[in-house]
Tab-separated table of C-alpha atoms in Angstrom:
chain	number	residue	atom	x	y	z
A	792	MET	CA	201.831	57.866	171.323
A	793	LYS	CA	204.387	60.686	171.475
A	794	LYS	CA	202.928	64.078	171.314
A	795	ASN	CA	206.012	65.729	170.030
A	796	ILE	CA	206.118	63.550	167.199
A	797	ILE	CA	202.528	63.946	166.196
A	798	LEU	CA	202.880	67.790	166.530
A	799	LEU	CA	205.846	67.713	164.060
A	800	ALA	CA	204.111	65.498	161.774
A	801	GLY	CA	201.025	67.615	161.568
A	802	VAL	CA	202.852	70.349	159.602
A	803	PHE	CA	203.044	68.072	156.776
A	804	LEU	CA	200.054	65.679	157.232
A	805	THR	CA	197.898	68.420	155.568
A	806	LEU	CA	199.574	67.548	152.379
A	807	THR	CA	198.660	64.117	152.556
A	808	SER	CA	195.472	62.567	151.671
A	809	CYS	CA	194.117	59.363	153.013
A	810	SER	CA	194.347	57.588	149.622
A	811	LEU	CA	198.130	57.945	149.603
A	812	SER	CA	198.401	56.949	153.162
A	813	GLU	CA	196.581	53.794	152.553
A	814	GLU	CA	198.613	52.941	149.506
A	815	LEU	CA	201.863	53.473	151.193
A	816	ASN	CA	201.232	51.353	154.231
A	817	ASP	CA	200.020	47.981	155.250
A	818	SER	CA	196.347	47.589	156.051
A	819	ILE	CA	195.754	47.395	159.675
A	820	THR	CA	193.039	45.881	162.026
A	821	LYS	CA	190.789	47.974	164.330
A	822	GLU	CA	192.428	46.220	167.302
A	823	THR	CA	195.944	47.632	166.221
A	824	SER	CA	194.904	50.796	164.856
A	825	ASN	CA	195.506	52.933	167.921
A	826	ASN	CA	199.040	51.520	168.356
A	827	ILE	CA	200.044	52.057	164.594
A	828	LEU	CA	198.332	55.334	163.945
A	829	GLY	CA	201.597	57.263	164.924
A	830	ALA	CA	203.928	55.180	162.730
A	831	ASP	CA	201.371	55.537	159.757
A	832	GLN	CA	201.361	59.139	160.069
A	833	ALA	CA	205.152	59.587	160.504
A	834	LEU	CA	206.005	57.172	157.657
A	835	SER	CA	203.445	59.022	155.381
A	836	SER	CA	204.985	62.326	156.369
A	837	ALA	CA	208.493	60.898	155.222
A	838	TYR	CA	207.129	59.962	151.839
A	839	VAL	CA	205.468	63.190	151.457
A	840	GLN	CA	208.672	65.186	152.322
A	841	LEU	CA	210.162	63.414	149.271
A	842	ARG	CA	208.178	66.004	147.230
A	843	SER	CA	210.348	68.739	148.414
A	844	PHE	CA	213.019	67.363	146.089
A	845	GLN	CA	210.982	68.518	143.067
A	846	ASN	CA	211.237	72.202	143.897
A	847	ASN	CA	213.168	74.439	141.798
A	848	ASP	CA	215.362	75.272	144.552
A	849	ASN	CA	217.241	73.781	147.459
A	850	GLN	CA	218.683	70.144	147.195
A	851	LEU	CA	217.981	69.557	143.407
A	852	MET	CA	219.500	72.705	142.605
A	853	LEU	CA	222.674	72.114	144.712
A	854	GLN	CA	223.248	69.157	142.669
A	855	GLU	CA	222.880	70.853	139.250
A	856	HIS	CA	223.702	74.555	139.399
A	857	PRO	CA	227.405	74.032	140.420
A	858	SER	CA	227.768	71.424	137.639
A	859	ASP	CA	228.465	71.553	133.947
A	860	GLU	CA	224.766	71.205	133.180
A	861	MET	CA	222.834	74.270	134.488
A	862	ALA	CA	223.237	77.844	135.214
A	863	GLY	CA	221.015	80.749	136.395
A	864	PRO	CA	221.563	84.088	134.530
A	865	THR	CA	220.469	87.380	136.004
A	866	ARG	CA	218.311	89.290	133.355
A	867	GLY	CA	218.059	92.882	134.438
A	868	ALA	CA	216.384	92.695	138.024
A	869	ASP	CA	215.010	89.100	137.402
A	870	TRP	CA	216.700	86.213	138.998
A	871	ASP	CA	219.243	88.153	140.971
A	872	ASP	CA	218.075	86.919	144.308
A	873	ASN	CA	221.076	88.542	146.053
A	874	GLY	CA	223.441	86.607	143.871
A	875	THR	CA	222.262	83.239	145.239
A	876	TRP	CA	222.257	81.492	141.847
A	877	ARG	CA	225.584	83.085	140.688
A	878	ALA	CA	227.168	81.906	143.989
A	879	LEU	CA	226.121	78.239	143.139
A	880	HIS	CA	227.523	78.216	139.590
A	881	LEU	CA	230.669	80.093	140.529
A	882	HIS	CA	231.426	77.834	143.550
A	883	THR	CA	231.509	80.993	145.764
A	884	TRP	CA	228.667	80.099	148.126
A	885	THR	CA	228.913	80.875	151.940
A	886	PRO	CA	227.236	79.400	154.994
A	887	ASP	CA	224.357	81.930	154.765
A	888	ASN	CA	223.339	80.933	151.185
A	889	ALA	CA	219.492	80.478	151.190
A	890	ARG	CA	219.472	77.493	148.964
A	891	ILE	CA	221.992	75.608	151.297
A	892	LEU	CA	219.899	76.448	154.383
A	893	GLY	CA	216.701	75.374	152.474
A	894	SER	CA	218.291	72.130	151.596
A	895	TRP	CA	219.448	71.366	155.074
A	896	GLU	CA	215.885	71.863	156.278
A	897	GLN	CA	214.384	69.905	153.682
A	898	LEU	CA	216.545	66.779	154.148
A	899	TYR	CA	216.491	66.835	157.860
A	900	LYS	CA	212.652	67.015	157.980
A	901	GLY	CA	212.555	63.930	155.987
A	902	LEU	CA	215.065	62.190	158.113
A	903	ALA	CA	213.187	63.013	161.308
A	904	PHE	CA	210.063	61.535	160.106
A	905	ALA	CA	211.622	58.388	158.742
A	906	ILE	CA	213.329	57.971	162.349
A	907	ASP	CA	210.264	58.901	164.311
A	908	ALA	CA	208.134	56.301	162.558
A	909	GLN	CA	210.347	53.551	163.852
A	910	SER	CA	209.664	54.415	167.460
A	911	PHE	CA	205.956	53.339	167.589
A	912	THR	CA	204.815	50.185	168.903
A	913	GLY	CA	202.752	48.243	166.406
A	914	ILE	CA	204.829	49.245	163.534
A	915	THR	CA	204.822	46.406	161.016
A	916	VAL	CA	207.894	44.677	159.625
A	917	SER	CA	207.263	46.228	156.025
A	918	GLN	CA	206.598	49.654	157.564
A	919	LYS	CA	209.917	49.535	159.467
A	920	ALA	CA	211.826	48.464	156.508
A	921	GLN	CA	210.294	51.346	154.474
A	922	ALA	CA	211.034	53.837	157.323
A	923	ILE	CA	214.706	52.522	157.429
A	924	PHE	CA	215.046	52.850	153.519
A	925	LEU	CA	213.870	56.306	153.787
A	926	GLN	CA	216.262	56.999	156.709
A	927	SER	CA	219.099	55.622	154.647
A	928	LEU	CA	218.070	57.642	151.687
A	929	TYR	CA	217.969	60.977	153.523
A	930	THR	CA	221.201	60.044	155.389
A	931	PHE	CA	222.908	59.467	152.033
A	932	TYR	CA	221.978	62.971	150.728
A	933	ILE	CA	223.012	64.703	153.888
A	934	THR	CA	226.272	62.904	153.854
A	935	ASP	CA	226.846	63.658	150.190
A	936	ILE	CA	226.014	67.312	150.533
A	937	PHE	CA	227.078	68.354	154.018
A	938	GLY	CA	229.550	65.707	154.831
A	939	GLN	CA	228.421	64.992	158.378
A	940	VAL	CA	225.116	63.845	159.713
A	941	SER	CA	223.461	64.570	163.197
A	942	MET	CA	220.393	62.421	164.148
A	943	ARG	CA	218.420	60.947	167.048
A	944	GLU	CA	217.697	57.451	167.743
A	945	PRO	CA	214.037	56.416	167.407
A	946	GLY	CA	212.047	57.551	170.329
A	947	GLU	CA	214.808	59.897	171.555
A	948	SER	CA	213.247	63.255	172.825
A	949	VAL	CA	213.371	66.186	170.439
A	950	THR	CA	214.284	68.384	173.371
A	951	ASN	CA	217.771	66.928	173.562
A	952	LEU	CA	220.587	67.203	171.141
A	953	PRO	CA	220.941	64.390	168.619
A	954	SER	CA	222.940	61.673	170.180
A	955	LYS	CA	224.431	60.333	166.949
A	956	ASN	CA	226.893	62.436	165.320
A	957	LEU	CA	228.533	60.998	162.232
A	958	LYS	CA	231.405	62.216	159.969
A	959	ARG	CA	230.966	61.367	156.288
A	960	THR	CA	233.582	58.476	156.618
A	961	GLU	CA	231.153	56.960	159.247
A	962	ALA	CA	227.736	58.136	157.815
A	963	ILE	CA	228.045	56.269	154.518
A	964	ASP	CA	228.726	53.129	156.326
A	965	PHE	CA	225.900	53.651	158.705
A	966	ALA	CA	223.362	54.351	155.806
A	967	ILE	CA	224.633	51.179	153.993
A	968	GLN	CA	224.457	48.940	157.120
A	969	ILE	CA	220.850	49.816	158.216
A	970	LEU	CA	219.553	49.413	154.676
A	971	GLU	CA	221.301	45.946	154.167
A	972	ALA	CA	219.845	44.760	157.388
A	973	GLN	CA	216.251	45.499	156.126
A	974	LEU	CA	216.457	44.871	152.483
A	975	ALA	CA	214.747	41.406	152.682
A	976	ASN	CA	211.720	43.044	154.643
A	977	LEU	CA	210.943	45.598	151.892
A	978	PRO	CA	207.936	44.874	149.851
A	979	ASP	CA	208.242	43.724	146.340
A	980	GLY	CA	207.222	46.217	143.772
A	981	THR	CA	206.729	47.215	140.137
A	982	ALA	CA	207.340	50.105	138.122
A	983	ALA	CA	203.761	51.289	138.668
A	984	THR	CA	204.272	51.083	142.534
A	985	SER	CA	207.690	52.573	142.495
A	986	TYR	CA	206.470	55.393	144.970
A	987	ILE	CA	206.574	52.678	147.697
A	988	ALA	CA	210.005	51.831	148.928
A	989	ASN	CA	210.695	48.436	147.542
A	990	LYS	CA	213.322	45.718	147.158
A	991	ASN	CA	214.377	47.198	143.660
A	992	ALA	CA	214.540	50.559	145.239
A	993	GLY	CA	216.627	49.210	148.188
A	994	ASN	CA	219.044	47.512	145.817
A	995	ALA	CA	219.420	50.546	143.656
A	996	LEU	CA	220.143	52.859	146.552
A	997	LEU	CA	222.695	50.304	147.925
A	998	ALA	CA	224.398	50.250	144.361
A	999	LYS	CA	224.476	54.096	144.484
A	1000	MET	CA	225.975	54.262	148.060
A	1001	TYR	CA	228.684	51.759	147.268
A	1002	LEU	CA	229.573	53.539	144.021
A	1003	ASN	CA	230.150	56.814	145.888
A	1004	ARG	CA	231.628	55.208	149.034
A	1005	ALA	CA	235.175	55.897	147.927
A	1006	VAL	CA	234.593	59.701	147.697
A	1007	TYR	CA	233.286	59.976	151.229
A	1008	LYS	CA	236.114	57.659	152.715
A	1009	ALA	CA	238.617	60.048	150.997
A	1010	THR	CA	238.416	62.649	153.837
A	1011	GLU	CA	241.360	63.968	155.918
A	1012	ALA	CA	241.108	63.975	159.745
A	1013	ASN	CA	240.355	67.772	159.777
A	1014	GLY	CA	237.354	67.016	157.462
A	1015	LYS	CA	239.000	68.351	154.210
A	1016	PRO	CA	237.707	66.324	151.328
A	1017	GLN	CA	240.092	64.946	148.842
A	1018	ALA	CA	239.700	65.765	145.220
A	1019	GLY	CA	240.752	62.147	143.885
A	1020	PRO	CA	241.568	60.298	141.788
A	1021	TYR	CA	239.846	58.131	144.155
A	1022	THR	CA	240.431	54.413	144.870
A	1023	PHE	CA	237.433	52.295	144.185
A	1024	PRO	CA	237.931	48.831	145.894
A	1025	ASP	CA	236.970	45.899	143.802
A	1026	ALA	CA	234.911	44.622	146.742
A	1027	ASP	CA	232.657	47.904	146.585
A	1028	MET	CA	232.465	47.586	142.912
A	1029	ASP	CA	231.292	43.916	143.156
A	1030	LYS	CA	228.653	45.052	145.440
A	1031	VAL	CA	227.541	47.692	142.922
A	1032	ILE	CA	227.265	45.087	140.274
A	1033	THR	CA	225.327	42.690	142.543
A	1034	TYR	CA	222.885	45.265	143.770
A	1035	SER	CA	222.530	46.697	140.330
A	1036	ASP	CA	221.480	43.360	139.078
A	1037	ALA	CA	219.002	42.816	141.737
A	1038	ALA	CA	217.463	46.400	141.165
A	1039	MET	CA	216.896	45.703	137.457
A	1040	VAL	CA	214.752	42.755	137.888
A	1041	SER	CA	211.262	43.239	136.059
A	1042	ARG	CA	212.328	46.636	134.672
A	1043	THR	CA	212.833	47.523	130.977
A	1044	LEU	CA	213.914	50.630	129.076
A	1045	GLN	CA	211.116	52.967	128.003
A	1046	THR	CA	210.859	53.245	124.323
A	1047	ASN	CA	209.928	56.888	124.334
A	1048	TYR	CA	212.494	58.547	126.665
A	1049	PHE	CA	210.320	61.548	127.616
A	1050	GLU	CA	207.580	59.092	128.738
A	1051	ASN	CA	209.636	58.575	131.967
A	1052	PHE	CA	208.900	62.241	132.841
A	1053	GLY	CA	205.414	62.723	131.579
A	1054	PRO	CA	202.024	63.160	133.443
A	1055	THR	CA	201.451	59.483	133.164
A	1056	ASN	CA	204.940	58.274	133.958
A	1057	GLY	CA	203.975	56.460	137.238
A	1058	GLU	CA	201.497	54.444	134.866
A	1059	VAL	CA	203.208	53.935	131.738
A	1060	SER	CA	207.033	53.867	132.435
A	1061	THR	CA	208.821	50.575	132.711
A	1062	GLU	CA	211.931	52.069	134.009
A	1063	LEU	CA	210.881	53.592	137.238
A	1064	ILE	CA	212.516	52.088	140.454
A	1065	PHE	CA	211.798	54.795	143.131
A	1066	THR	CA	209.687	57.982	142.773
A	1067	ALA	CA	207.778	60.598	144.810
A	1068	LYS	CA	204.253	60.154	144.005
A	1069	ASN	CA	202.135	63.079	142.633
A	1070	THR	CA	198.438	63.169	141.506
A	1071	ASN	CA	196.132	66.040	140.272
A	1072	THR	CA	194.597	66.135	143.765
A	1073	GLU	CA	197.823	65.533	145.826
A	1074	GLY	CA	201.102	67.565	145.601
A	1075	SER	CA	202.326	68.981	143.294
A	1076	ASN	CA	204.682	71.688	142.294
A	1077	ILE	CA	206.705	69.489	139.824
A	1078	HIS	CA	205.707	71.882	137.063
A	1079	HIS	CA	208.002	74.505	138.689
A	1080	LEU	CA	211.076	72.607	137.224
A	1081	SER	CA	209.958	73.656	133.654
A	1082	LEU	CA	208.519	77.014	134.681
A	1083	ALA	CA	211.872	78.039	136.043
A	1084	SER	CA	213.448	77.701	132.622
A	1085	LEU	CA	210.685	78.519	129.919
A	1086	HIS	CA	210.124	81.977	128.668
A	1087	TYR	CA	207.172	84.127	129.597
A	1088	ASN	CA	205.482	83.997	126.379
A	1089	GLN	CA	205.746	80.134	125.966
A	1090	THR	CA	202.980	77.902	127.191
A	1091	PRO	CA	202.929	77.312	129.941
A	1092	SER	CA	204.220	80.836	130.744
A	1093	GLY	CA	207.598	80.471	132.517
A	1094	TRP	CA	209.803	82.574	134.584
A	1095	ASN	CA	212.655	82.796	132.150
A	1096	GLY	CA	215.416	81.496	134.447
A	1097	PHE	CA	217.747	78.422	134.314
A	1098	VAL	CA	219.455	77.598	131.223
A	1099	ALA	CA	221.620	74.577	129.927
A	1100	LEU	CA	225.376	74.828	129.257
A	1101	THR	CA	226.805	74.132	125.964
A	1102	ASP	CA	228.993	71.591	127.807
A	1103	LEU	CA	225.670	69.591	128.047
A	1104	TYR	CA	224.228	70.300	124.735
A	1105	ASN	CA	227.318	69.448	122.560
A	1106	LYS	CA	227.528	66.046	124.218
A	1107	PHE	CA	224.615	64.812	122.005
A	1108	GLU	CA	224.524	63.593	118.475
A	1109	PRO	CA	221.713	65.276	116.631
A	1110	GLN	CA	219.575	62.214	116.345
A	1111	ASP	CA	219.841	61.390	120.119
A	1112	THR	CA	216.168	61.541	121.228
A	1113	ARG	CA	217.246	62.619	124.596
A	1114	ARG	CA	218.568	65.874	123.317
A	1115	SER	CA	215.181	67.139	122.115
A	1116	ALA	CA	211.998	65.561	120.561
A	1117	SER	CA	208.548	66.226	119.548
A	1118	VAL	CA	206.132	64.407	121.815
A	1119	PRO	CA	202.534	63.794	120.982
A	1120	GLY	CA	200.082	65.461	123.362
A	1121	PHE	CA	202.735	67.923	124.172
A	1122	THR	CA	204.297	69.470	121.169
A	1123	ASP	CA	201.159	69.494	119.169
A	1124	LYS	CA	199.544	71.394	122.022
A	1125	HIS	CA	201.627	74.480	122.160
A	1126	GLY	CA	204.672	73.937	120.009
A	1127	LEU	CA	207.061	72.944	122.895
A	1128	LEU	CA	209.699	70.332	122.308
A	1129	ALA	CA	210.804	68.048	125.173
A	1130	GLY	CA	214.487	68.418	126.179
A	1131	ILE	CA	216.904	71.181	125.352
A	1132	LEU	CA	215.275	74.175	123.561
A	1133	VAL	CA	217.696	76.100	121.352
A	1134	GLY	CA	217.051	78.413	118.330
A	1135	PRO	CA	213.708	79.856	117.050
A	1136	GLN	CA	210.744	79.038	119.144
A	1137	VAL	CA	207.282	78.576	117.658
A	1138	ASP	CA	203.719	77.631	118.790
A	1139	GLN	CA	201.688	74.384	117.773
A	1140	ASN	CA	200.909	76.034	114.379
A	1141	GLY	CA	204.423	77.026	113.584
A	1142	ASN	CA	203.896	80.631	114.144
A	1143	PRO	CA	206.899	82.616	115.823
A	1144	ILE	CA	206.759	83.146	119.607
A	1145	LEU	CA	207.636	86.657	120.199
A	1146	LYS	CA	210.073	88.153	122.675
A	1147	ARG	CA	208.544	90.276	125.395
A	1148	ASP	CA	210.718	93.296	125.904
A	1149	SER	CA	212.068	93.829	122.224
A	1150	PRO	CA	210.642	93.195	118.790
A	1151	GLY	CA	211.236	89.960	116.972
A	1152	GLN	CA	211.025	86.198	117.334
A	1153	LEU	CA	212.226	84.502	120.514
A	1154	ILE	CA	215.405	82.666	119.565
A	1155	PHE	CA	217.329	80.809	122.324
A	1156	SER	CA	220.848	81.256	121.976
A	1157	GLN	CA	223.709	79.022	123.379
A	1158	ASP	CA	225.573	81.976	125.009
A	1159	PHE	CA	224.521	83.670	128.273
A	1160	SER	CA	225.930	86.142	130.953
A	1161	LEU	CA	225.598	85.190	134.554
A	1162	THR	CA	225.334	88.865	135.550
A	1163	ASN	CA	223.579	90.575	132.635
A	1164	SER	CA	221.634	88.342	130.186
A	1165	THR	CA	218.821	89.477	127.809
A	1166	GLU	CA	215.630	87.560	127.787
A	1167	GLU	CA	216.530	85.076	124.910
A	1168	LYS	CA	219.897	84.159	126.145
A	1169	GLY	CA	220.570	80.629	127.005
A	1170	MET	CA	219.101	77.219	126.135
A	1171	ARG	CA	216.171	76.037	128.099
A	1172	VAL	CA	215.142	72.651	129.424
A	1173	VAL	CA	211.907	70.772	129.602
A	1174	LYS	CA	212.446	67.468	131.353
A	1175	TYR	CA	209.139	66.998	133.157
A	1176	LEU	CA	206.440	67.453	130.667
A	1177	THR	CA	203.582	69.809	131.111
A	1178	ASP	CA	200.273	68.177	132.214
A	1179	TYR	CA	198.099	70.402	129.972
A	1180	ASN	CA	194.900	69.007	131.550
A	1181	ASN	CA	196.107	70.149	135.059
A	1182	PRO	CA	198.927	72.500	134.532
A	1183	THR	CA	199.089	73.875	138.039
A	1184	ARG	CA	198.687	70.363	139.714
A	1185	PRO	CA	200.248	67.961	137.474
A	1186	SER	CA	200.448	64.250	138.024
A	1187	ASN	CA	204.104	63.621	136.984
A	1188	ASP	CA	205.833	61.551	139.606
A	1189	PHE	CA	209.308	62.852	140.528
A	1190	VAL	CA	212.051	60.335	139.632
A	1191	PHE	CA	214.766	59.441	142.170
A	1192	LEU	CA	215.855	56.168	140.707
A	1193	ARG	CA	215.250	54.549	137.464
A	1194	LEU	CA	216.612	51.644	135.137
A	1195	ALA	CA	218.993	53.620	133.017
A	1196	ASP	CA	220.773	55.109	135.957
A	1197	VAL	CA	221.211	51.589	137.426
A	1198	MET	CA	222.531	50.280	134.068
A	1199	LEU	CA	225.134	53.060	133.859
A	1200	MET	CA	226.043	52.448	137.647
A	1201	LYS	CA	226.800	48.718	136.767
A	1202	ALA	CA	228.739	49.733	133.642
A	1203	GLU	CA	230.904	52.122	135.759
A	1204	ALA	CA	231.613	49.555	138.198
A	1205	LEU	CA	232.643	47.140	135.570
A	1206	ALA	CA	234.839	49.613	133.779
A	1207	ARG	CA	236.554	50.520	137.156
A	1208	LYS	CA	237.257	46.826	137.531
A	1209	GLY	CA	238.838	46.655	134.163
A	1210	ASN	CA	235.966	44.999	132.429
A	1211	THR	CA	235.135	47.573	129.729
A	1212	ALA	CA	233.948	45.032	127.220
A	1213	ALA	CA	230.852	44.249	129.430
A	1214	ALA	CA	230.546	47.807	130.307
A	1215	LEU	CA	230.427	48.630	126.520
A	1216	ILE	CA	227.513	46.228	125.993
A	1217	ILE	CA	225.494	47.825	128.721
A	1218	VAL	CA	226.157	51.538	127.536
A	1219	ASN	CA	225.491	50.619	123.807
A	1220	THR	CA	222.174	48.877	124.821
A	1221	LEU	CA	221.154	52.323	126.243
A	1222	ARG	CA	222.518	54.447	123.435
A	1223	ILE	CA	220.678	52.206	120.679
A	1224	LYS	CA	217.455	52.609	122.632
A	1225	ARG	CA	217.968	56.393	122.575
A	1226	GLY	CA	218.765	56.614	119.013
A	1227	ALA	CA	222.394	57.339	119.401
A	1228	THR	CA	225.192	55.394	117.513
A	1229	SER	CA	226.969	52.562	119.233
A	1230	PHE	CA	230.426	53.219	120.671
A	1231	VAL	CA	233.424	51.106	119.446
A	1232	SER	CA	235.399	51.462	122.613
A	1233	LEU	CA	234.669	52.788	126.071
A	1234	THR	CA	236.482	54.959	128.569
A	1235	LEU	CA	235.409	56.253	132.107
A	1236	SER	CA	235.161	59.582	130.604
A	1237	ASP	CA	232.562	58.099	128.002
A	1238	ILE	CA	230.511	56.863	130.936
A	1239	LEU	CA	230.511	60.237	132.682
A	1240	ASP	CA	229.313	61.835	129.428
A	1241	GLU	CA	226.607	59.137	128.907
A	1242	ARG	CA	225.343	59.694	132.431
A	1243	SER	CA	224.918	63.472	131.576
A	1244	ARG	CA	223.123	62.700	128.287
A	1245	GLU	CA	220.797	60.267	130.088
A	1246	LEU	CA	220.315	61.789	133.435
A	1247	TYR	CA	220.666	65.667	132.938
A	1248	TRP	CA	218.696	67.993	135.235
A	1249	GLU	CA	217.535	64.934	137.444
A	1250	GLY	CA	219.763	65.785	140.335
A	1251	HIS	CA	222.848	63.688	139.792
A	1252	ARG	CA	225.432	65.668	138.111
A	1253	ARG	CA	227.365	67.258	140.979
A	1254	GLN	CA	227.800	63.888	142.560
A	1255	ASP	CA	228.873	62.300	139.299
A	1256	GLN	CA	231.437	65.077	138.542
A	1257	ILE	CA	232.934	64.761	142.070
A	1258	ARG	CA	233.281	60.937	141.695
A	1259	PHE	CA	234.951	61.295	138.295
A	1260	GLY	CA	237.233	64.219	139.322
A	1261	THR	CA	235.832	66.975	136.980
A	1262	PHE	CA	233.669	69.025	139.462
A	1263	ASN	CA	236.292	71.684	140.125
A	1264	GLU	CA	237.171	72.335	136.425
A	1265	ALA	CA	236.227	75.682	134.709
A	1266	VAL	CA	232.965	75.449	132.636
A	1267	GLN	CA	230.830	77.874	130.648
A	1268	GLY	CA	230.031	80.867	132.994
A	1269	ARG	CA	233.023	79.846	135.388
A	1270	ALA	CA	236.528	80.461	134.024
A	1271	THR	CA	238.467	79.347	137.219
A	1272	VAL	CA	239.406	75.974	138.661
A	1273	THR	CA	237.908	76.028	142.260
A	1274	ASP	CA	239.108	74.934	145.487
A	1275	VAL	CA	238.758	71.356	146.959
A	1276	HIS	CA	236.599	72.681	149.971
A	1277	VAL	CA	233.565	73.246	147.695
A	1278	LEU	CA	233.221	69.439	147.346
A	1279	ILE	CA	231.160	69.717	150.350
A	1280	PHE	CA	228.646	72.436	151.179
A	1281	PRO	CA	228.945	74.429	154.502
A	1282	ILE	CA	226.691	73.962	157.579
A	1283	PRO	CA	224.304	76.905	157.757
A	1284	LEU	CA	225.100	79.390	160.420
A	1285	ALA	CA	221.855	78.952	162.261
A	1286	LYS	CA	222.318	75.184	162.546
A	1287	LEU	CA	225.841	75.482	163.893
A	1288	ALA	CA	224.419	77.827	166.606
A	1289	ALA	CA	221.726	75.323	167.532
A	1290	ASN	CA	223.868	72.201	167.723
A	1291	PRO	CA	227.185	72.651	169.261
A	1292	ASN	CA	228.044	69.085	168.323
A	1293	LEU	CA	228.205	70.054	164.588
A	1294	VAL	CA	231.575	71.463	163.284
A	1295	GLN	CA	231.973	73.825	160.378
A	1296	ASN	CA	233.191	72.004	157.385
A	1297	TYR	CA	236.736	72.614	156.095
A	1298	GLY	CA	237.278	75.879	154.397
A	1299	TYR	CA	234.314	77.660	155.453
């Protein structure tokens, strides 16, 4: 057993209970326990590291703050943070941005655990496939955000520099290759066991990687990313369709949209494909995603930060249940609606919620200022519903992949191949379920907008906008068209100094 791996894993094992470890891994015999203990621990640590995605900073925010869905206004001295959030929305970040450094460390820790798990003798076929799924997942996110991936082989000493250094044109193919080779060895799964890497999850991740492959391939020799329009090969789109079909097996759309994100989503949602598991005793800081947006005087008392853009809100029809909805067990507790909050805010009895720093009712407006907003400016978002029975340790599972996302991936692939009629059926199936009216016709822009309506604040938007060629356009709070180099984030300066095999990305 490798001591360096066990020491590294120990940092995160304190977050993992035996129950989760037992559920995530195959049962083992006493005779093989000594050999497999290291793999079990490392694999569990790779799963636990998935919970870092649900923080109100780092990777999730790199996907949302620079997009047309989210912003972080400064309110007096609140939320200034040395301009970190403004830089993300304005596309003016630099290699020393704290959110970028945090994302790098977050993703590479997970990648290290997933690779290390494969180095132990006695690892089962299923465990190895799960570890490789997680390696592929972390590699995909690193490729998407940072444009290059540096990693060790299983068993390689951590005292040496990583031997594998991949450009993003190579890294996406590597992530696809290793997962395709192990897809058949992943366990079968259901929506209720979506926190275990399973065949549905493997198929969904492969569909997403093939869908974005054209973006990563469009990179010049000096590392400069191309802004598109991209060429999506029919062969890749066929892969998206095939893998999407396999990913959707035994999954159905949830009747109540917000049950996909409630405290019992891991038990009741029929849409879930891959999640990070949270319980009232294990994890969880997923409630921070709502606290970062809610006002101080709402329940739970929030931090009065992140807001939704009008670009997002105006995409919805009024009757679309995804925009906002009253949810039993949630709205009747403290008056909060689920979704996008705008206008006068009330408690469960209809009484006005008051502002904190000035007289009058709290009324969320659509306008805001990145540099000087008052407390009521900006629409707020509640996606993951508060667990009022355990508000500081909620049991909502964090959603990476779910059925509606896969349906829209398939629709996009069909449309890119020219089959808009089949794509229209898929999109309308989703819209009808969500209470929206059916489309008569369909364009690629319609699909991009539908992805925003369905998946807002779930960590997909930057990636989607890049693929559709809208990421650099001006939005509310950012009046200028930005340069192509911001399609990839910079390598943090500390990481460049530690690994001479890394080369700073173009434009930084």
